[in-house]
Amino acid sequence: MKKLFALSVLALVTLTGANAADFPIKDKPVTIVVPFAAGGPTDRVARDLAEAMRKPLGTTVVVENVAGAGGTIGANKVAKAPQDGHTIFLHHIGMATSPALYRKLPYNTLEDFEYLGMVNDVPMTLIGRPTLPANNYKELATWIEQNKGKINLGNAGLGAASHLCGLMFQSALKVDMTTVPYKGTAPAMNDLMGGQIDLLCDQTTNTTGQIEGKTVKAFAVTTAKRLTTPALKDLPTLQESGLKGFEVTIWHGLYAPKGTPADVTTQINKALKAALKDPEFIKKQQALGAVVVTDKRSDPAEHKKFVAAEIAKWGPVIQAAGVYAD
Ligand code: ASP
């Protein structure tokens, strides 16, 4: 009888995933899934976060890139992953834009994940190939006007931040560009530097170094105010450049598959909060123009509320643009 009881307790624990006593499982790393290519901005945030969460979690934290379809392939994989806390997911604003962009999203953004908290806010920059014959936003606007129908704009697929930013840029200018999708903005950046594409809108966590090294041309930031990061502080905002009301800021959040036990998600959230206070992590993020979350959005419930508000905010913008995938 005793044995039967022990067995059923074991079965229950196995069925419901892990509990705090099992987490982290000895010698098993926690994997942060990144839904974009290695070497890009989301990957960069994930690798710095993995380093900062290692100590508070008490285990190795590794990054796995599951790229494609604007982040939805990685999201779907995590939605269906084991609920033991060892597979978690770092995503950005695409978490909130993909429900409007994909008619058949294979997961439910608000129902199929445990929300673990928000990580940071990241501005975006509008950048161009180094050979582009424009040296500031005004010259770029003229060049775009003169080259209508011939301009290539890279992005990381439908649902990526670069896609949203590019969509808003085209609609603000009332100019259609040929969009070139990649599995992340790391490969898009390579093609931009090589001159295969003309323009890209990407997070400062990917573009700061390139702007500093002058391997790309930088034209503007997408935030309402200019940035203070040394390499970016002289860039005008798109608003002051004449695109009234243009504002996109990207955020990153952390998620686990739905059903991951509450005591495990609490432990991960604690480790996230410790990382958000880690001076080394804060310094690395600041150098790349990102702002680490210090308010209650790092609480799971607040982050979920925030994502629901973002879905409500971006849905109509995307529907008005008439862009979607079947
Ligand atoms: N920056 C990309 C985006 O457009 C994603 C990435 O490669 O990290 O969303």
mmCIF file of N, CA and C in Angstrom, residues 4 10 72 74 79 84 98 107 112 136 177 206 227 232 250 255 260 264 279 289 292-293 300 307 323:
data_model
loop_
_atom_site.group_PDB
_atom_site.id
_atom_site.type_symbol
_atom_site.label_atom_id
_atom_site.label_comp_id
_atom_site.label_asym_id
_atom_site.label_seq_id
_atom_site.Cartn_x
_atom_site.Cartn_y
_atom_site.Cartn_z
ATOM 1 N N LEU A 4 2.547 1.637 -3.217
ATOM 2 C CA LEU A 4 1.599 2.126 -4.227
ATOM 3 C C LEU A 4 1.446 3.647 -4.116
ATOM 4 N N LEU A 10 4.974 9.706 -7.239
ATOM 5 C CA LEU A 10 6.003 9.839 -8.266
ATOM 6 C C LEU A 10 5.360 10.113 -9.631
ATOM 7 N N THR A 72 8.019 32.456 -34.548
ATOM 8 C CA THR A 72 6.887 31.605 -34.157
ATOM 9 C C THR A 72 7.274 30.119 -34.077
ATOM 10 N N GLY A 74 10.169 28.917 -32.845
ATOM 11 C CA GLY A 74 10.748 28.763 -31.505
ATOM 12 C C GLY A 74 9.669 28.818 -30.432
ATOM 13 N N ALA A 79 6.195 26.156 -26.351
ATOM 14 C CA ALA A 79 4.820 25.938 -25.867
ATOM 15 C C ALA A 79 4.574 24.448 -25.626
ATOM 16 N N ASP A 84 9.386 21.360 -17.037
ATOM 17 C CA ASP A 84 10.228 21.123 -15.858
ATOM 18 C C ASP A 84 11.112 22.318 -15.507
ATOM 19 N N SER A 98 2.632 38.714 -33.354
ATOM 20 C CA SER A 98 2.334 37.519 -34.167
ATOM 21 C C SER A 98 0.855 37.086 -34.116
ATOM 22 N N TYR A 107 -0.104 28.118 -31.502
ATOM 23 C CA TYR A 107 -0.147 28.193 -30.038
ATOM 24 C C TYR A 107 -0.913 29.456 -29.672
ATOM 25 N N ASP A 112 -0.792 29.568 -23.563
ATOM 26 C CA ASP A 112 0.121 28.412 -23.631
ATOM 27 C C ASP A 112 1.485 28.620 -22.978
ATOM 28 N N ASN A 136 22.646 61.257 -44.155
ATOM 29 C CA ASN A 136 21.780 61.625 -43.030
ATOM 30 C C ASN A 136 20.344 61.320 -43.437
ATOM 31 N N MET A 177 8.481 48.825 -50.228
ATOM 32 C CA MET A 177 9.832 48.321 -50.477
ATOM 33 C C MET A 177 9.760 46.808 -50.624
ATOM 34 N N ASN A 206 22.086 45.039 -31.580
ATOM 35 C CA ASN A 206 22.806 44.486 -32.727
ATOM 36 C C ASN A 206 23.531 45.568 -33.512
ATOM 37 N N LEU A 227 18.715 59.028 -27.864
ATOM 38 C CA LEU A 227 19.309 58.126 -26.878
ATOM 39 C C LEU A 227 20.532 58.779 -26.233
ATOM 40 N N LEU A 232 25.290 56.435 -30.077
ATOM 41 C CA LEU A 232 23.994 56.666 -30.730
ATOM 42 C C LEU A 232 23.409 58.043 -30.447
ATOM 43 N N ILE A 250 11.303 48.088 -28.497
ATOM 44 C CA ILE A 250 11.172 46.636 -28.351
ATOM 45 C C ILE A 250 11.400 46.250 -26.903
ATOM 46 N N TYR A 255 9.623 33.354 -20.720
ATOM 47 C CA TYR A 255 8.430 32.497 -20.630
ATOM 48 C C TYR A 255 8.829 31.038 -20.426
ATOM 49 N N THR A 260 4.262 24.558 -16.191
ATOM 50 C CA THR A 260 5.488 24.506 -15.377
ATOM 51 C C THR A 260 5.059 24.882 -13.956
ATOM 52 N N VAL A 264 8.515 26.301 -9.373
ATOM 53 C CA VAL A 264 9.652 26.383 -10.310
ATOM 54 C C VAL A 264 9.676 27.765 -10.981
ATOM 55 N N PRO A 279 25.063 44.269 -11.560
ATOM 56 C CA PRO A 279 25.709 45.445 -12.178
ATOM 57 C C PRO A 279 26.369 45.128 -13.523
ATOM 58 N N GLY A 289 22.557 50.221 -25.540
ATOM 59 C CA GLY A 289 21.348 51.047 -25.677
ATOM 60 C C GLY A 289 20.106 50.453 -25.034
ATOM 61 N N VAL A 292 17.436 47.967 -18.729
ATOM 62 C CA VAL A 292 16.981 46.832 -17.934
ATOM 63 C C VAL A 292 15.749 47.235 -17.112
ATOM 64 N N VAL A 293 14.769 46.351 -17.042
ATOM 65 C CA VAL A 293 13.513 46.649 -16.329
ATOM 66 C C VAL A 293 13.764 46.755 -14.824
ATOM 67 N N PRO A 300 5.695 38.260 -13.045
ATOM 68 C CA PRO A 300 4.990 37.490 -14.077
ATOM 69 C C PRO A 300 3.601 38.037 -14.417
ATOM 70 N N VAL A 307 1.767 42.288 -21.911
ATOM 71 C CA VAL A 307 1.722 41.652 -23.240
ATOM 72 C C VAL A 307 0.288 41.707 -23.792
ATOM 73 N N VAL A 323 -1.345 43.146 -43.498
ATOM 74 C CA VAL A 323 -0.279 42.147 -43.653
ATOM 75 C C VAL A 323 -0.600 40.936 -42.791
#
